[in-house]
Every structure is written in structure tokens, then in C-alpha cells.
Short mmCIF file of C-alpha atoms in Angstrom, two decimals:
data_model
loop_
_atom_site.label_atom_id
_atom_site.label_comp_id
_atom_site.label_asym_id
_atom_site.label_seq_id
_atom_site.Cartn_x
_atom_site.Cartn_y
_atom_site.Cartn_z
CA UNK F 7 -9.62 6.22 16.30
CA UNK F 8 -8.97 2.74 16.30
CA UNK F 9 -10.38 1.10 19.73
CA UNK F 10 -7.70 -1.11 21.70
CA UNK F 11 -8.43 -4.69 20.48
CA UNK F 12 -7.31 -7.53 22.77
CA UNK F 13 -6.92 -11.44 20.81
CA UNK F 14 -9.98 -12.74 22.81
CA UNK F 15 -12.18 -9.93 21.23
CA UNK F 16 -12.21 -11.67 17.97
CA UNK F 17 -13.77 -14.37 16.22
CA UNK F 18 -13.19 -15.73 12.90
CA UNK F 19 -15.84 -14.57 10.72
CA UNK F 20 -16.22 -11.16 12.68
CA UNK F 21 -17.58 -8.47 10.02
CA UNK F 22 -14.77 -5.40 9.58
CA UNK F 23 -16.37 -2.46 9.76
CA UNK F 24 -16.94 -1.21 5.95
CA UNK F 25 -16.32 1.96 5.01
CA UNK F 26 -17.66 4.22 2.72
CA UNK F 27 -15.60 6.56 0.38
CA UNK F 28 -16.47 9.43 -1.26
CA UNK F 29 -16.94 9.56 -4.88
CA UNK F 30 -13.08 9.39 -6.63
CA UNK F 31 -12.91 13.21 -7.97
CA UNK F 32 -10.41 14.81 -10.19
CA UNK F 33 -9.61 16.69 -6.95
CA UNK F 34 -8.75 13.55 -4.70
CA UNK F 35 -6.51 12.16 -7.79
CA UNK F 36 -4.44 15.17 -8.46
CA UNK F 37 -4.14 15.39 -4.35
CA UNK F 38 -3.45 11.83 -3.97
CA UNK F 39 -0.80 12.25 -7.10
CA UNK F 40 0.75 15.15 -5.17
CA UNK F 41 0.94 13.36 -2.17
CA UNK F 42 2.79 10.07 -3.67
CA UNK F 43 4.77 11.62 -6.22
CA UNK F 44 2.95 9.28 -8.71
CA UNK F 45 1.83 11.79 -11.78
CA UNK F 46 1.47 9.48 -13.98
CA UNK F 47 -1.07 10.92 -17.15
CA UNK F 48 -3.12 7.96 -16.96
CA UNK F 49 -4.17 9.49 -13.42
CA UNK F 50 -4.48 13.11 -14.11
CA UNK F 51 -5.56 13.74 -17.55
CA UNK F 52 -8.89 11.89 -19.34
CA UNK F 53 -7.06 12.47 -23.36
CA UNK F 54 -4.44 10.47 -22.04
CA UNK F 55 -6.59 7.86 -20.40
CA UNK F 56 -9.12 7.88 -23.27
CA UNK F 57 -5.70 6.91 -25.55
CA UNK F 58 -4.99 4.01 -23.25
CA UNK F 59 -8.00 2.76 -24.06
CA UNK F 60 -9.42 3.15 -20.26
CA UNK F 61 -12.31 5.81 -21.60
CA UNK F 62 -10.56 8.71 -19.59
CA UNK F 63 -8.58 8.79 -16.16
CA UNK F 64 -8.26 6.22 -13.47
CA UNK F 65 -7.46 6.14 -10.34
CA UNK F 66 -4.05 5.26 -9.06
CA UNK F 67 -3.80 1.67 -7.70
CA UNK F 68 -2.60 2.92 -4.87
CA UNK F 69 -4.81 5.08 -3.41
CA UNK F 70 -7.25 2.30 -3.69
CA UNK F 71 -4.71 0.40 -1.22
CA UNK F 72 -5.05 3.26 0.84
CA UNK F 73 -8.57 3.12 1.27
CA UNK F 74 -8.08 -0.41 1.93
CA UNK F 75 -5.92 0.71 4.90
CA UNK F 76 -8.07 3.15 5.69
CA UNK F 77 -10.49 0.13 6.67
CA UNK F 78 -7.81 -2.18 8.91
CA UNK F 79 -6.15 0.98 10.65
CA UNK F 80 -10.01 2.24 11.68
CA UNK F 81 -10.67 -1.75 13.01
CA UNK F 82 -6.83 -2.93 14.61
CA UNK F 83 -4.38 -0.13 15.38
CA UNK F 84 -2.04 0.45 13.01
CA UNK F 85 0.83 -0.31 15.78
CA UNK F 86 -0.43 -3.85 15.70
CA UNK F 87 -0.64 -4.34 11.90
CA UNK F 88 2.26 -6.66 10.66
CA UNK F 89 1.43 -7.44 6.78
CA UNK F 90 -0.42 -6.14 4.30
CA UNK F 91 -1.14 -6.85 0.86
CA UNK F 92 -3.76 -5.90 -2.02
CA UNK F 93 -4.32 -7.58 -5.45
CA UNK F 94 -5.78 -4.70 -8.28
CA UNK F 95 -8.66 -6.00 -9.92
CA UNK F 96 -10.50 -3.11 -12.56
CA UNK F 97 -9.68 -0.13 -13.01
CA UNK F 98 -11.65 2.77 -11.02
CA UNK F 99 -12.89 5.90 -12.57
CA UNK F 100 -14.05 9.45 -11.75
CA UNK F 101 -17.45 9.11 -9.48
CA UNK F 102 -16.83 5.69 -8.60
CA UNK F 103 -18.17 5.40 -5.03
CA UNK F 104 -15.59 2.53 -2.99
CA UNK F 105 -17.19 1.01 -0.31
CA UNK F 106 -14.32 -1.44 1.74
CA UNK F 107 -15.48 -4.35 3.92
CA UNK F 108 -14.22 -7.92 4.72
CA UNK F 109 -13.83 -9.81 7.78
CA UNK F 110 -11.44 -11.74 10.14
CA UNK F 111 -10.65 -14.95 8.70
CA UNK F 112 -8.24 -16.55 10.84
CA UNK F 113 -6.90 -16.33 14.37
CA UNK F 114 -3.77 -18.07 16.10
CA UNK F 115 -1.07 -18.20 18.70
CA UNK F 116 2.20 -18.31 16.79
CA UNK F 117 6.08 -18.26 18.27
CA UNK F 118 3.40 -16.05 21.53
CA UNK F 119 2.19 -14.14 19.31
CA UNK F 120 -1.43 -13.93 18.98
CA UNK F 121 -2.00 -13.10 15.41
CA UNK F 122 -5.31 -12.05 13.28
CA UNK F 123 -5.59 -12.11 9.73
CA UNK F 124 -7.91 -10.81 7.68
CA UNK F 125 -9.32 -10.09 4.40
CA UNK F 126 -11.01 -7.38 2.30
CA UNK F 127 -12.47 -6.58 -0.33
CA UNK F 128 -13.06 -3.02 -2.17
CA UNK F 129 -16.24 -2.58 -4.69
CA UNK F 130 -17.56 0.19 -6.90
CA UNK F 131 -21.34 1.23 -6.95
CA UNK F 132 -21.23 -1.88 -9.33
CA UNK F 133 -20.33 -4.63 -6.94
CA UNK F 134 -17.23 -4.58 -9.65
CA UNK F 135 -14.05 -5.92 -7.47
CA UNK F 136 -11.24 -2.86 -7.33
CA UNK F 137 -8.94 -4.58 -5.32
CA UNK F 138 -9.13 -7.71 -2.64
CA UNK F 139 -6.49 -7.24 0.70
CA UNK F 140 -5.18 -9.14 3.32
CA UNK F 141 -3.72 -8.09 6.46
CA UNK F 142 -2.00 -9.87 9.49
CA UNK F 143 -1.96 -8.17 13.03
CA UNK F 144 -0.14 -8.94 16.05
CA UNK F 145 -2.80 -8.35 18.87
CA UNK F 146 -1.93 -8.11 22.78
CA UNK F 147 -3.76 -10.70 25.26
CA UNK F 148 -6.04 -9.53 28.57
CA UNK F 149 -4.32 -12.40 30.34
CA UNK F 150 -0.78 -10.65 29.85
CA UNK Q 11 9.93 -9.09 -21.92
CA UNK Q 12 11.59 -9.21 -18.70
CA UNK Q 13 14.89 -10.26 -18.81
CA UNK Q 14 15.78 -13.23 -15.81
CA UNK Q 15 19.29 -13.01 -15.61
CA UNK Q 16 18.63 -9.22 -14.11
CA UNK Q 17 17.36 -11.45 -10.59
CA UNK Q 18 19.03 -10.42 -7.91
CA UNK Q 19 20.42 -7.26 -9.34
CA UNK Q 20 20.55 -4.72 -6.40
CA UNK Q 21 19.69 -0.44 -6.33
CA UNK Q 22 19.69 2.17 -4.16
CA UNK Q 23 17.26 3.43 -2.44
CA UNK Q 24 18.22 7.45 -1.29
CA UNK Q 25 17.71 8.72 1.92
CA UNK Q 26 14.45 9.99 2.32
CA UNK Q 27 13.43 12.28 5.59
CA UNK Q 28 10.22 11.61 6.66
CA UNK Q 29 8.15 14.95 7.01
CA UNK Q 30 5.03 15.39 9.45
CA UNK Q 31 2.89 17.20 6.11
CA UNK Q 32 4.10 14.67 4.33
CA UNK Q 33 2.09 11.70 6.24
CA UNK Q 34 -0.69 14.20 6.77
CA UNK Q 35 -0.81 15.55 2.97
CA UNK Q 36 -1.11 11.19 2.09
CA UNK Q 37 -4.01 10.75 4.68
CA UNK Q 38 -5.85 13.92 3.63
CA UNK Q 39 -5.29 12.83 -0.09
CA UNK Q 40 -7.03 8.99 0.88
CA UNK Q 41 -9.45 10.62 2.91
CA UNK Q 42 -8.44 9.04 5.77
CA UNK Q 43 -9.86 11.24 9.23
CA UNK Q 44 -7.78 8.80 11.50
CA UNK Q 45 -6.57 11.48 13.89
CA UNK Q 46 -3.14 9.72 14.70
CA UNK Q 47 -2.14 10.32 10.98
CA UNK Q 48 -2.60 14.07 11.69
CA UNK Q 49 -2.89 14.99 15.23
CA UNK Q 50 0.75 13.84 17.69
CA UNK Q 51 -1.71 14.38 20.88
CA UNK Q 52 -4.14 11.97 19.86
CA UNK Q 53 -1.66 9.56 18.34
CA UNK Q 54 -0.28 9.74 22.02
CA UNK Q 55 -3.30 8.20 23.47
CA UNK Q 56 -3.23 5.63 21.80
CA UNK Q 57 0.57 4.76 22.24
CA UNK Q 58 2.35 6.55 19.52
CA UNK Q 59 5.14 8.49 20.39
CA UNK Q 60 4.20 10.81 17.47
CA UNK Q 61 1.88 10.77 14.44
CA UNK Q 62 3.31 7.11 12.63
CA UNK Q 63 3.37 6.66 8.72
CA UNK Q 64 0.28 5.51 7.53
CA UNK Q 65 -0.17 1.79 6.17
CA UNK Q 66 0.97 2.45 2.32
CA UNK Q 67 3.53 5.10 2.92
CA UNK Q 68 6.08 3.55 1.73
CA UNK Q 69 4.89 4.52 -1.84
CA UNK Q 70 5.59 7.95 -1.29
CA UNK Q 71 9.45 7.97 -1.49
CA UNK Q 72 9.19 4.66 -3.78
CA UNK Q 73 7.75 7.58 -6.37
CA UNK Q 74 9.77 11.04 -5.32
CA UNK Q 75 12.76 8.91 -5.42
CA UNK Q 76 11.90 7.04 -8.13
CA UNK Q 77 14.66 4.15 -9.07
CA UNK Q 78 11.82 2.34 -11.06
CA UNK Q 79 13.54 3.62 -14.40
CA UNK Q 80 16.54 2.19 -13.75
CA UNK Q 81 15.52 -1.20 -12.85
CA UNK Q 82 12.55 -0.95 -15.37
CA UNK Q 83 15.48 0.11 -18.10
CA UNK Q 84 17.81 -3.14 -17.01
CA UNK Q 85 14.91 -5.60 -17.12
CA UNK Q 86 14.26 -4.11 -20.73
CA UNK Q 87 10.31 -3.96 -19.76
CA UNK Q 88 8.04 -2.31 -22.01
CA UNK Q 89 6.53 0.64 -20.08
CA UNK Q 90 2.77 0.12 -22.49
CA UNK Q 91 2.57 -3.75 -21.55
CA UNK Q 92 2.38 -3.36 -17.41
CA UNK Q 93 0.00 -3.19 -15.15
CA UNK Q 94 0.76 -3.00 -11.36
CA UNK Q 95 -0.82 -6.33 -10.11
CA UNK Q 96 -0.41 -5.87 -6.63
CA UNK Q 97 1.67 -4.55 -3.51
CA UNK Q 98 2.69 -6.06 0.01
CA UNK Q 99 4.13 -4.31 2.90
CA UNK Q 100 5.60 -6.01 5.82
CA UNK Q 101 5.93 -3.70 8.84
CA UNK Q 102 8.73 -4.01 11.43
CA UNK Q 103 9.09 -0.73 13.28
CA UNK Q 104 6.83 2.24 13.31
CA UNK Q 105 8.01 5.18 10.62
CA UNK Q 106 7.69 8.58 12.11
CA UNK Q 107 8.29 12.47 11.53
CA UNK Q 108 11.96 12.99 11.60
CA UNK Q 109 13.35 9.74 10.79
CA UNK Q 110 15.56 9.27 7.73
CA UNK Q 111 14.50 5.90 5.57
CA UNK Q 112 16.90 4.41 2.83
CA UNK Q 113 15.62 1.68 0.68
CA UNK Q 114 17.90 -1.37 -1.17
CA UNK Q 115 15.70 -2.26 -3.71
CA UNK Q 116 16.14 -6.06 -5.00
CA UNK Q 117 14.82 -7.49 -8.26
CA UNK Q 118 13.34 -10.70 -6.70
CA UNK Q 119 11.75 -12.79 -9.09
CA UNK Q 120 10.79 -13.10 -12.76
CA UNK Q 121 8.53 -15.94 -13.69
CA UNK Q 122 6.95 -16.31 -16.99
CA UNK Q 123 3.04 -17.70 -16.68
CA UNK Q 124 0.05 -18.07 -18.81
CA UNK Q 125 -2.90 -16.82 -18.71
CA UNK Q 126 -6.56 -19.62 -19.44
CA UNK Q 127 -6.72 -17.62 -22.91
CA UNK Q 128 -3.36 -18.83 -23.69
CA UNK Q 129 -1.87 -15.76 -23.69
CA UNK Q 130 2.00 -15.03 -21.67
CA UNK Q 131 2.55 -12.74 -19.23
CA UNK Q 132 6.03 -12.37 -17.03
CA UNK Q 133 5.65 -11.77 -13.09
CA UNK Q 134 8.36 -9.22 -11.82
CA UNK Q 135 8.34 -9.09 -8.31
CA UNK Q 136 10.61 -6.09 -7.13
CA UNK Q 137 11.39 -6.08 -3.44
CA UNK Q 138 12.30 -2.81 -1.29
CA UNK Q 139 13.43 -3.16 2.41
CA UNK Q 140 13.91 0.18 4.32
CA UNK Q 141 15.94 0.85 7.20
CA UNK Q 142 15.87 3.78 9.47
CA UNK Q 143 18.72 6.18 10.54
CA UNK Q 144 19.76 3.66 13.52
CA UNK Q 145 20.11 0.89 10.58
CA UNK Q 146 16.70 -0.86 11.91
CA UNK Q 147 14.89 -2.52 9.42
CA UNK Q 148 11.40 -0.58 9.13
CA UNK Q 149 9.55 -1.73 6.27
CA UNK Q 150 9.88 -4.41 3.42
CA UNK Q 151 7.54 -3.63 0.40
CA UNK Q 152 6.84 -6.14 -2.61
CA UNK Q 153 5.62 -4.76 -5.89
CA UNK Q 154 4.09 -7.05 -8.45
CA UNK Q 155 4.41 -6.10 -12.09
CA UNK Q 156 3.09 -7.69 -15.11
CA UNK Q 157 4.42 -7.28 -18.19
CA UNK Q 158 2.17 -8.86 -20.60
CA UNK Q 159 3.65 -10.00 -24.22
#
């Protein structure tokens, strides 16, 4: 899905394409808990939530990550990706809508290899920060 | 709170076969629709030699394989005071259907901080590095926890 990107495509500053998610539903969470083997209460059941003092379920850190790499592997192929890394801000909820965007804040030629990195950010209907990420990619050159 | 001498202290990862649902159960459970997460033909045209893990797979036999209690247990962290305050992956070889990933899981670093309130807090980082059935490295994955006190 991801379109071949070449080094000389990019700028610094170039928008990422955001993404939009889907509200977080009971469904996704006990999906995403099958899925990763994480059933952890806090993520499946609100009484147990509501006890932890997070006013019912939340979402599992991780599958915010995932939407995060949802949003690089749709801009750079995955194949080129090198590092990533997310830092969990709040907590997200049922209904919560995540929308992912960032842009490319560095580019550079490094032991030949032409690397990108990036970072994004992931917000709730709220502009409340979920999670900030940064990613480094290894990109290919036309002149090569 | 965490104890420092445990640094360094080394666990097993076990062998974990990497299934084709499996990758395709984690991008239908993000909501991913990248095709090469569920389709081999169109991961092929764009120069996968089958569908490859997706970015935060590594999670997936971190938690079926759990050795988090052990190394939880030895640290002597108190399960109510964490919060998972972030993840890195580092990726050196694609992951794909059929191969078999083992992890060596490393406690790398405990460092006690404070917060501006004035309240303390110890940083665990807890490092994983996977290797595939040929003994290439394929992934190395960095947890952050913090165990507030």
C-alpha cells in the first residue's frame, strides 16, 4: 500500500499522511487483547478499570503503537523502516477517535545510507496527546 | 522499588513460530488494511517474499510467552505502581510466516529519577533481542517501565 519512496522524494518538514482510526470499541480491545496475548483486566473489563481509578477500561498501550505504525508503514515501506519508538502519554478510552499525523524531521546520508527520520504524534477527539513516535528509515537513492 | 543489582540479569526468551493468522489476526485487531500484512501476492509486489510481521509484532510473543513475571518477580517491582512508559523496536531482518524467533531478554538499566512535584520514580528499561532459526539477529525491542514509589 505503501508507494516506493526514493531519499530525494523527501523534504524535512514533509506532512505524513494522518490517519484516521475508528472509534476504540470494546470489540477492537478484546480483538487486539486476543491478538497480543495481553488480557490484562484493565483492558477488557470497565469494574476493573473503574477500581484503578481510570473511570472504566483503557486501551492497551500497545495497540496505540500500532496505530502509530499503521501511519509510517502506509507512508515508507515497512522493508525500509529501521527504528521505532513511542512514548504513552494519557490513557485512551472506549469511543476515543485517534487520529495519527507527524512529519519528516530530518534527512541524511550516514555510513551510504540515506536515512529519514520522523516523528508523530497520536491525539484523541480532544487534541489530548496518546502517544508521540519516532521512526528512522533506510530509503534507496534514484541515482543507485 | 526496583532492585539495581538485578542489571544485567539475563532470561529466556522460548521459541516462538511465527504463524501467517497470527500477523493477520494483529493487523485486523489495529485496523490496519495494509494488504502486505494479509495478502503474500500483494506483499510480493512490493518486494516481500511473503506477508512480513508488522511494525509492533514483537509484542505478541513478548505476551504469549510471557517471562515478564519472572523478571518483574527478581526486580521485586510492585505490579499497582507501573505504568508502561514507552517501547522501541529496532529492526534488522524482516520476520515472516514460518520462521522460529527466540528472545534473550536483558534487564538493561534501572535509574532512579524525580519527577518537578518532587515525587521518585525508578526507570526499568528491559531489553529483548530476537534471533531467527538461522541465529540472525531480527529484532531488538526496549520496554520502558516505571515504577513509581
Amino acid at each position: 500500500m505503501a508507494q516506493e519512496l526514493y531519499f530525494e522524494d523527501i523534504n524535512v518538514g514533509d506532512a505524513i499522511p494522518s490517519v484516521k482510526k475508528d472509534p476504540v470499541s470494546k470489540d477492537q480491545l478484546w480483538r487486539y487483547g486476543g491478538a497480543s496475548g495481553d488480557f490484562n483486566p484493565l483492558h477488557m473489563d470497565d469494574e476493573w478499570g473503574t477500581m484503578a481509578g481510570m473511570g472504566g477500561r483503557i486501551a492497551h498501550g500497545m495497540l496505540l503503537m500500532g496505530f502509530v505504525g499503521q501511519a509510517v508503514t502506509n507512508y515508507v515501506p515497512k522493508k525500509y523502516l529501521k527504528k521505532f519508538s513511542v512514548r504513552f502519554g494519557s490513557m485512551t478510552k472506549l469511543d476515543d477517535v485517534i487520529t495519527i499525523s507527524g512529519n519528516i524531521k530530518d534527512k541524511r546520508t550516514e555510513n551510504g545510507g540515506n536515512i529519514i527520520t520522523g516523528e508523530l504524534l497520536a491525539t484523541d477527539q480532544n487534541g489530548d496527546m496518546k502517544v508521540t513516535g519516532t521512526f528512522e528509515a533506510a530509503l534507496p537513492s534514484k541515482s543507485v | 522499588m526496583a532492585d539495581k543489582s538485578q542489571v544485567g540479569r539475563e532470561y529466556e526468551l522460548a521459541p516462538w513460530e511465527v504463524e501467517r493468522c497470527k500477523i493477520k489476526e494483529l493487523a485486523w485487531a489495529i485496523g490496519d488494511p495494509n494488504p502486505i500484512y494479509t495478502d503474500k501476492e500483494a506483499a510480493a509486489k512490493e518486494g516481500y517474499q511473503d506477508i512480513p510481521a508488522p511494525p509492533t509484532y514483537a509484542t505478541v510473543p513478548g505476551n504469549w510467552q510471557s517471562n515478564t513475571g519472572q523478571f518483574m518477580d527478581d526486580l521485586g517491582i510492585n505490579y499497582m505502581m507501573i505504568v508502561h512508559g514507552g517501547e522501541e523496536y529496532e529492526y534488522h531482518k524482516e520476520i515472516y510466516p514460518g520462521d522460529v524467533i527466540s528472545g534473550k531478554t536483558t534487564v538493561a538499566s534501572v535509574v532512579e529519577k524525580e519527577s518537578k512535584s518532587g515525587s521518585k520514580m525508578d526507570i526499568v528499561i528491559i531489553e529483548t533481542v530476537y534471533n531467527n532459526q538461522n541465529n540472525e539477529k531480527v529484532l531488538t525491542a526496549r520496554t520502558t517501565i516505571i515504577e513509581r514509589k
